[in-house]
Amino acid sequence: MVKPDPALRRLMRDTAKLLQPYGFHGDEPRWVRIEAGGVASVGRTRISRTWSAGQQVVGFGLYSSATPAAWWEFGNWRNARMGLPPVPLEDATGPDLVDTGPPGGPEPVWSLRIDPDRPGGHALQHDIDTIRDELPRRVHAHARRALQLADPGRYLDELLRQPDPRLGTWEAIVVLLAERGPGPDLEDAIGRLRQCFAGREPSGYAHDIIEFAQARALSA
C-alpha cells in the first residue's frame, strides 16, 4: 500500500528505466537524448489534482518534444546579442510548432485515485497496475516520436506541410531552411515571414531571425 505521491515517484522511476534503452537520460520530469540535429525529450505532463466523491484524484501523462539544433543556435545567438547567458543544448526548448503526440491521437490522462476501501489515503492498486502495464507502450511511442523530430529535416518537412502557417511557423521555417544554404526556398520563406506583418515593419525578433538565417545560409 502506498499513497498517490510516492506511487507517482515510483512510476516515474519506472519511466526513466524504460527510457534508458532509447538513450534518454535525466531526472523527472524530463529526460533528454542529444542528437547531431538537436535534442529529443520525453517528459511527464503537469500533475493535476482534482476531487471526485470527496477523494483526491492525481492526473498526469507523458509528452514528447524536440528542438532542432539550428533553433537552439539561433536562440543562443540572440541571447549573446542581448547579453544573456547561453542555454545548454540539453535544456533547449521550442519551437513547439508540430504535433508531437504519438500516432493514434491524444492519449487519455492517467489517474491515481484513492482506494475507498482502505483507510489512510492509499492509492488504488488497480490504477497503479494499469499505469505500469501501459507504461512500456507509451514510453516507446513517445521516445520514437521525439527521436523522429530531432531530425531537423523531418521537423522542417512537418512545418512545411502545415496548411496555414502562422507567424511563428514561418519564423522556424526560415531558421531551419538556412541550414540548407541560400536559395529560392529560403528567399520565399523570408518573403512570407515579412508578409505576416501586413505592411507593418517586422518586429525586432523577426529582423533577428532574417539576419541570422541569411548569415547562416552563406556559411552552410
PDB file of C-alpha atoms in Angstrom:
ATOM      1  CA  MET A   1       0.000   0.000   0.000  1.00  0.00           C
ATOM      2  CA  VAL A   2       1.323   3.406  -0.958  1.00  0.00           C
ATOM      3  CA  LYS A   3      -0.077   6.907  -1.130  1.00  0.00           C
ATOM      4  CA  PRO A   4      -0.508   8.659  -4.511  1.00  0.00           C
ATOM      5  CA  ASP A   5       2.602  10.874  -4.422  1.00  0.00           C
ATOM      6  CA  PRO A   6       5.050   8.068  -3.560  1.00  0.00           C
ATOM      7  CA  ALA A   7       3.273   5.881  -6.137  1.00  0.00           C
ATOM      8  CA  LEU A   8       3.798   8.575  -8.758  1.00  0.00           C
ATOM      9  CA  ARG A   9       7.501   8.844  -7.916  1.00  0.00           C
ATOM     10  CA  ARG A  10       7.884   5.084  -8.303  1.00  0.00           C
ATOM     11  CA  LEU A  11       6.124   5.161 -11.657  1.00  0.00           C
ATOM     12  CA  MET A  12       8.434   7.933 -12.836  1.00  0.00           C
ATOM     13  CA  ARG A  13      11.454   5.851 -11.815  1.00  0.00           C
ATOM     14  CA  ASP A  14       9.979   3.046 -13.934  1.00  0.00           C
ATOM     15  CA  THR A  15       9.628   5.544 -16.787  1.00  0.00           C
ATOM     16  CA  ALA A  16      13.275   6.560 -16.510  1.00  0.00           C
ATOM     17  CA  LYS A  17      14.381   2.921 -16.662  1.00  0.00           C
ATOM     18  CA  LEU A  18      12.225   2.270 -19.719  1.00  0.00           C
ATOM     19  CA  LEU A  19      13.699   5.308 -21.486  1.00  0.00           C
ATOM     20  CA  GLN A  20      17.319   4.330 -20.910  1.00  0.00           C
ATOM     21  CA  PRO A  21      17.480   1.757 -23.764  1.00  0.00           C
ATOM     22  CA  TYR A  22      16.372   4.555 -26.116  1.00  0.00           C
ATOM     23  CA  GLY A  23      19.270   6.719 -24.969  1.00  0.00           C
ATOM     24  CA  PHE A  24      17.278   9.146 -22.828  1.00  0.00           C
ATOM     25  CA  HIS A  25      18.757  10.342 -19.557  1.00  0.00           C
ATOM     26  CA  GLY A  26      17.927  12.917 -16.930  1.00  0.00           C
ATOM     27  CA  ASP A  27      15.640  13.408 -13.988  1.00  0.00           C
ATOM     28  CA  GLU A  28      11.908  13.719 -13.595  1.00  0.00           C
ATOM     29  CA  PRO A  29      10.015  15.462 -15.096  1.00  0.00           C
ATOM     30  CA  ARG A  30      12.112  15.491 -18.330  1.00  0.00           C
ATOM     31  CA  TRP A  31      14.518  13.057 -19.948  1.00  0.00           C
ATOM     32  CA  VAL A  32      16.591  14.004 -22.984  1.00  0.00           C
ATOM     33  CA  ARG A  33      18.710  12.497 -25.718  1.00  0.00           C
ATOM     34  CA  ILE A  34      21.122  14.740 -27.613  1.00  0.00           C
ATOM     35  CA  GLU A  35      21.425  14.081 -31.325  1.00  0.00           C
ATOM     36  CA  ALA A  36      23.550  15.708 -34.016  1.00  0.00           C
ATOM     37  CA  GLY A  37      20.474  17.524 -35.303  1.00  0.00           C
ATOM     38  CA  GLY A  38      19.021  18.605 -31.968  1.00  0.00           C
ATOM     39  CA  VAL A  39      17.665  17.356 -28.684  1.00  0.00           C
ATOM     40  CA  ALA A  40      14.788  14.921 -28.193  1.00  0.00           C
ATOM     41  CA  SER A  41      12.902  14.850 -24.923  1.00  0.00           C
ATOM     42  CA  VAL A  42      10.211  12.848 -23.185  1.00  0.00           C
ATOM     43  CA  GLY A  43       8.627  14.180 -20.048  1.00  0.00           C
ATOM     44  CA  ARG A  44       5.838  13.973 -17.541  1.00  0.00           C
ATOM     45  CA  THR A  45       2.996  16.403 -18.041  1.00  0.00           C
ATOM     46  CA  ARG A  46       1.957  18.783 -15.311  1.00  0.00           C
ATOM     47  CA  ILE A  47       0.218  16.982 -12.461  1.00  0.00           C
ATOM     48  CA  SER A  48      -3.453  17.779 -11.938  1.00  0.00           C
ATOM     49  CA  ARG A  49      -5.216  17.303  -8.637  1.00  0.00           C
ATOM     50  CA  THR A  50      -8.995  17.125  -8.692  1.00  0.00           C
ATOM     51  CA  TRP A  51     -11.648  15.833  -6.347  1.00  0.00           C
ATOM     52  CA  SER A  52     -14.263  13.177  -7.019  1.00  0.00           C
ATOM     53  CA  ALA A  53     -16.725  11.886  -4.436  1.00  0.00           C
ATOM     54  CA  GLY A  54     -14.712  13.616  -1.749  1.00  0.00           C
ATOM     55  CA  GLN A  55     -11.454  11.907  -2.759  1.00  0.00           C
ATOM     56  CA  GLN A  56      -8.424  13.432  -4.454  1.00  0.00           C
ATOM     57  CA  VAL A  57      -7.534  12.186  -7.954  1.00  0.00           C
ATOM     58  CA  VAL A  58      -4.000  12.711  -9.278  1.00  0.00           C
ATOM     59  CA  GLY A  59      -3.822  13.003 -13.070  1.00  0.00           C
ATOM     60  CA  PHE A  60      -0.750  13.007 -15.344  1.00  0.00           C
ATOM     61  CA  GLY A  61       0.611  11.699 -18.624  1.00  0.00           C
ATOM     62  CA  LEU A  62       3.662  11.728 -20.875  1.00  0.00           C
ATOM     63  CA  TYR A  63       4.667  14.092 -23.665  1.00  0.00           C
ATOM     64  CA  SER A  64       7.378  14.137 -26.320  1.00  0.00           C
ATOM     65  CA  SER A  65       9.146  17.092 -27.911  1.00  0.00           C
ATOM     66  CA  ALA A  66      12.216  18.024 -29.893  1.00  0.00           C
ATOM     67  CA  THR A  67      14.276  21.137 -30.513  1.00  0.00           C
ATOM     68  CA  PRO A  68      16.303  21.349 -33.736  1.00  0.00           C
ATOM     69  CA  ALA A  69      19.919  22.369 -33.143  1.00  0.00           C
ATOM     70  CA  ALA A  70      19.526  25.299 -35.546  1.00  0.00           C
ATOM     71  CA  TRP A  71      16.690  26.715 -33.439  1.00  0.00           C
ATOM     72  CA  TRP A  72      18.795  26.339 -30.286  1.00  0.00           C
ATOM     73  CA  GLU A  73      21.756  28.024 -32.011  1.00  0.00           C
ATOM     74  CA  PHE A  74      19.568  30.928 -33.081  1.00  0.00           C
ATOM     75  CA  GLY A  75      18.347  31.342 -29.515  1.00  0.00           C
ATOM     76  CA  ASN A  76      21.882  31.449 -28.161  1.00  0.00           C
ATOM     77  CA  TRP A  77      22.999  33.801 -30.950  1.00  0.00           C
ATOM     78  CA  ARG A  78      20.218  36.160 -29.913  1.00  0.00           C
ATOM     79  CA  ASN A  79      20.995  35.706 -26.215  1.00  0.00           C
ATOM     80  CA  ALA A  80      24.612  36.715 -26.854  1.00  0.00           C
ATOM     81  CA  ARG A  81      23.475  39.904 -28.574  1.00  0.00           C
ATOM     82  CA  MET A  82      21.275  40.700 -25.588  1.00  0.00           C
ATOM     83  CA  GLY A  83      23.979  39.951 -23.032  1.00  0.00           C
ATOM     84  CA  LEU A  84      22.241  36.829 -21.770  1.00  0.00           C
ATOM     85  CA  PRO A  85      23.966  33.531 -20.920  1.00  0.00           C
ATOM     86  CA  PRO A  86      23.775  30.633 -23.397  1.00  0.00           C
ATOM     87  CA  VAL A  87      21.302  27.808 -22.864  1.00  0.00           C
ATOM     88  CA  PRO A  88      22.839  24.298 -22.797  1.00  0.00           C
ATOM     89  CA  LEU A  89      21.526  22.043 -25.555  1.00  0.00           C
ATOM     90  CA  GLU A  90      20.051  19.610 -23.037  1.00  0.00           C
ATOM     91  CA  ASP A  91      17.890  22.472 -21.693  1.00  0.00           C
ATOM     92  CA  ALA A  92      16.768  23.713 -25.105  1.00  0.00           C
ATOM     93  CA  THR A  93      13.053  24.078 -25.790  1.00  0.00           C
ATOM     94  CA  GLY A  94      10.863  25.209 -28.682  1.00  0.00           C
ATOM     95  CA  PRO A  95       9.739  25.997 -31.217  1.00  0.00           C
ATOM     96  CA  ASP A  96       6.800  23.705 -30.241  1.00  0.00           C
ATOM     97  CA  LEU A  97       5.042  24.064 -33.579  1.00  0.00           C
ATOM     98  CA  VAL A  98       4.316  20.489 -34.665  1.00  0.00           C
ATOM     99  CA  ASP A  99       2.102  17.804 -33.235  1.00  0.00           C
ATOM    100  CA  THR A 100       4.434  15.778 -31.053  1.00  0.00           C
ATOM    101  CA  GLY A 101       1.880  13.238 -29.911  1.00  0.00           C
ATOM    102  CA  PRO A 102       2.243   9.595 -30.888  1.00  0.00           C
ATOM    103  CA  PRO A 103       0.182   8.156 -33.759  1.00  0.00           C
ATOM    104  CA  GLY A 104      -3.426   7.491 -32.922  1.00  0.00           C
ATOM    105  CA  GLY A 105      -4.310  10.824 -31.387  1.00  0.00           C
ATOM    106  CA  PRO A 106      -4.241  12.167 -27.832  1.00  0.00           C
ATOM    107  CA  GLU A 107      -3.752   9.678 -25.037  1.00  0.00           C
ATOM    108  CA  PRO A 108      -6.058   9.570 -22.038  1.00  0.00           C
ATOM    109  CA  VAL A 109      -4.633  11.073 -18.877  1.00  0.00           C
ATOM    110  CA  TRP A 110      -3.657   8.542 -16.242  1.00  0.00           C
ATOM    111  CA  SER A 111      -5.461   8.789 -12.930  1.00  0.00           C
ATOM    112  CA  LEU A 112      -4.356   7.730  -9.476  1.00  0.00           C
ATOM    113  CA  ARG A 113      -7.384   7.521  -7.225  1.00  0.00           C
ATOM    114  CA  ILE A 114      -7.657   6.933  -3.525  1.00  0.00           C
ATOM    115  CA  ASP A 115      -8.719   3.415  -2.514  1.00  0.00           C
ATOM    116  CA  PRO A 116     -12.086   3.941  -0.806  1.00  0.00           C
ATOM    117  CA  ASP A 117     -11.889   0.557   0.928  1.00  0.00           C
ATOM    118  CA  ARG A 118      -8.614   1.197   2.740  1.00  0.00           C
ATOM    119  CA  PRO A 119      -8.030   3.836   5.408  1.00  0.00           C
ATOM    120  CA  GLY A 120      -5.018   6.118   5.221  1.00  0.00           C
ATOM    121  CA  GLY A 121      -5.435   7.641   1.767  1.00  0.00           C
ATOM    122  CA  HIS A 122      -3.586   4.927  -0.159  1.00  0.00           C
ATOM    123  CA  ALA A 123      -3.609   4.852  -3.961  1.00  0.00           C
ATOM    124  CA  LEU A 124      -5.899   2.373  -5.650  1.00  0.00           C
ATOM    125  CA  GLN A 125      -3.748  -0.616  -6.622  1.00  0.00           C
ATOM    126  CA  HIS A 126      -5.778  -1.166  -9.786  1.00  0.00           C
ATOM    127  CA  ASP A 127      -4.774   2.300 -11.025  1.00  0.00           C
ATOM    128  CA  ILE A 128      -1.100   1.670 -10.250  1.00  0.00           C
ATOM    129  CA  ASP A 129      -1.183  -1.662 -12.063  1.00  0.00           C
ATOM    130  CA  THR A 130      -2.968  -0.157 -15.083  1.00  0.00           C
ATOM    131  CA  ILE A 131      -0.398   2.610 -15.456  1.00  0.00           C
ATOM    132  CA  ARG A 132       2.509   0.218 -15.005  1.00  0.00           C
ATOM    133  CA  ASP A 133       1.061  -2.075 -17.700  1.00  0.00           C
ATOM    134  CA  GLU A 134       0.640   0.806 -20.162  1.00  0.00           C
ATOM    135  CA  LEU A 135       3.996   2.466 -19.485  1.00  0.00           C
ATOM    136  CA  PRO A 136       6.169   0.408 -21.908  1.00  0.00           C
ATOM    137  CA  ARG A 137       3.894   1.078 -24.890  1.00  0.00           C
ATOM    138  CA  ARG A 138       3.552   4.778 -24.168  1.00  0.00           C
ATOM    139  CA  VAL A 139       7.252   5.255 -23.484  1.00  0.00           C
ATOM    140  CA  HIS A 140       8.088   3.506 -26.761  1.00  0.00           C
ATOM    141  CA  ALA A 141       5.676   5.703 -28.726  1.00  0.00           C
ATOM    142  CA  HIS A 142       6.899   8.958 -27.187  1.00  0.00           C
ATOM    143  CA  ALA A 143      10.578   8.071 -27.497  1.00  0.00           C
ATOM    144  CA  ARG A 144      10.164   7.212 -31.184  1.00  0.00           C
ATOM    145  CA  ARG A 145       8.237  10.398 -31.906  1.00  0.00           C
ATOM    146  CA  ALA A 146      10.770  12.592 -30.118  1.00  0.00           C
ATOM    147  CA  LEU A 147      13.664  10.983 -31.989  1.00  0.00           C
ATOM    148  CA  GLN A 148      11.875  11.444 -35.321  1.00  0.00           C
ATOM    149  CA  LEU A 149      11.505  15.158 -34.683  1.00  0.00           C
ATOM    150  CA  ALA A 150      15.108  15.539 -33.516  1.00  0.00           C
ATOM    151  CA  ASP A 151      15.960  15.120 -37.194  1.00  0.00           C
ATOM    152  CA  PRO A 152      15.807  18.748 -38.406  1.00  0.00           C
ATOM    153  CA  GLY A 153      14.828  17.644 -41.913  1.00  0.00           C
ATOM    154  CA  ARG A 154      11.796  15.816 -40.532  1.00  0.00           C
ATOM    155  CA  TYR A 155      10.870  18.778 -38.325  1.00  0.00           C
ATOM    156  CA  LEU A 156      11.128  21.174 -41.269  1.00  0.00           C
ATOM    157  CA  ASP A 157       9.119  18.897 -43.540  1.00  0.00           C
ATOM    158  CA  GLU A 158       6.295  18.767 -40.998  1.00  0.00           C
ATOM    159  CA  LEU A 159       6.311  22.553 -40.688  1.00  0.00           C
ATOM    160  CA  LEU A 160       6.145  22.934 -44.464  1.00  0.00           C
ATOM    161  CA  ARG A 161       3.174  20.554 -44.642  1.00  0.00           C
ATOM    162  CA  GLN A 162       1.057  22.693 -42.332  1.00  0.00           C
ATOM    163  CA  PRO A 163      -1.902  24.034 -44.340  1.00  0.00           C
ATOM    164  CA  ASP A 164      -1.933  27.588 -42.996  1.00  0.00           C
ATOM    165  CA  PRO A 165       1.427  28.501 -41.420  1.00  0.00           C
ATOM    166  CA  ARG A 166       1.261  31.335 -38.915  1.00  0.00           C
ATOM    167  CA  LEU A 167       3.922  33.858 -37.971  1.00  0.00           C
ATOM    168  CA  GLY A 168       5.766  31.621 -35.526  1.00  0.00           C
ATOM    169  CA  THR A 169       5.794  28.788 -38.054  1.00  0.00           C
ATOM    170  CA  TRP A 170       7.411  30.957 -40.731  1.00  0.00           C
ATOM    171  CA  GLU A 171       9.999  32.110 -38.199  1.00  0.00           C
ATOM    172  CA  ALA A 172      11.015  28.494 -37.543  1.00  0.00           C
ATOM    173  CA  ILE A 173      10.904  27.590 -41.243  1.00  0.00           C
ATOM    174  CA  VAL A 174      13.297  30.427 -42.077  1.00  0.00           C
ATOM    175  CA  VAL A 175      15.782  29.347 -39.410  1.00  0.00           C
ATOM    176  CA  LEU A 176      15.689  25.683 -40.429  1.00  0.00           C
ATOM    177  CA  LEU A 177      15.829  26.370 -44.177  1.00  0.00           C
ATOM    178  CA  ALA A 178      19.001  28.397 -43.658  1.00  0.00           C
ATOM    179  CA  GLU A 179      20.788  25.161 -42.835  1.00  0.00           C
ATOM    180  CA  ARG A 180      20.343  24.160 -46.500  1.00  0.00           C
ATOM    181  CA  GLY A 181      22.137  27.241 -47.759  1.00  0.00           C
ATOM    182  CA  PRO A 182      20.895  30.152 -49.863  1.00  0.00           C
ATOM    183  CA  GLY A 183      18.267  29.550 -52.499  1.00  0.00           C
ATOM    184  CA  PRO A 184      14.751  30.330 -53.690  1.00  0.00           C
ATOM    185  CA  ASP A 185      13.079  28.335 -50.905  1.00  0.00           C
ATOM    186  CA  LEU A 186      14.761  30.423 -48.227  1.00  0.00           C
ATOM    187  CA  GLU A 187      14.046  33.684 -50.037  1.00  0.00           C
ATOM    188  CA  ASP A 188      10.403  32.692 -50.430  1.00  0.00           C
ATOM    189  CA  ALA A 189      10.137  31.827 -46.725  1.00  0.00           C
ATOM    190  CA  ILE A 190      11.698  35.174 -45.754  1.00  0.00           C
ATOM    191  CA  GLY A 191       9.217  36.919 -48.027  1.00  0.00           C
ATOM    192  CA  ARG A 192       6.308  35.073 -46.448  1.00  0.00           C
ATOM    193  CA  LEU A 193       7.617  35.952 -42.987  1.00  0.00           C
ATOM    194  CA  ARG A 194       7.640  39.631 -43.966  1.00  0.00           C
ATOM    195  CA  GLN A 195       4.102  39.303 -45.350  1.00  0.00           C
ATOM    196  CA  CYS A 196       2.888  38.219 -41.912  1.00  0.00           C
ATOM    197  CA  PHE A 197       3.288  41.826 -40.800  1.00  0.00           C
ATOM    198  CA  ALA A 198       0.825  43.061 -43.482  1.00  0.00           C
ATOM    199  CA  GLY A 199       2.633  46.252 -44.421  1.00  0.00           C
ATOM    200  CA  ARG A 200       3.898  46.922 -40.916  1.00  0.00           C
ATOM    201  CA  GLU A 201       7.575  46.964 -40.066  1.00  0.00           C
ATOM    202  CA  PRO A 202       8.648  43.455 -38.983  1.00  0.00           C
ATOM    203  CA  SER A 203       9.363  43.062 -35.290  1.00  0.00           C
ATOM    204  CA  GLY A 204      12.882  43.157 -33.910  1.00  0.00           C
ATOM    205  CA  TYR A 205      12.617  39.419 -33.324  1.00  0.00           C
ATOM    206  CA  ALA A 206      11.747  38.800 -36.984  1.00  0.00           C
ATOM    207  CA  HIS A 207      14.637  41.041 -38.054  1.00  0.00           C
ATOM    208  CA  ASP A 208      16.950  38.934 -35.897  1.00  0.00           C
ATOM    209  CA  ILE A 209      15.650  35.730 -37.476  1.00  0.00           C
ATOM    210  CA  ILE A 210      16.195  37.049 -41.003  1.00  0.00           C
ATOM    211  CA  GLU A 211      19.680  38.352 -40.192  1.00  0.00           C
ATOM    212  CA  PHE A 212      20.672  35.071 -38.547  1.00  0.00           C
ATOM    213  CA  ALA A 213      19.241  32.966 -41.379  1.00  0.00           C
ATOM    214  CA  GLN A 214      20.909  34.954 -44.143  1.00  0.00           C
ATOM    215  CA  ALA A 215      24.291  34.747 -42.430  1.00  0.00           C
ATOM    216  CA  ARG A 216      23.864  31.062 -41.615  1.00  0.00           C
ATOM    217  CA  ALA A 217      22.844  30.245 -45.188  1.00  0.00           C
ATOM    218  CA  LEU A 218      26.020  31.797 -46.559  1.00  0.00           C
ATOM    219  CA  SER A 219      28.152  29.669 -44.232  1.00  0.00           C
ATOM    220  CA  ALA A 220      26.189  26.432 -44.754  1.00  0.00           C
TER     221      ALA A 220
END
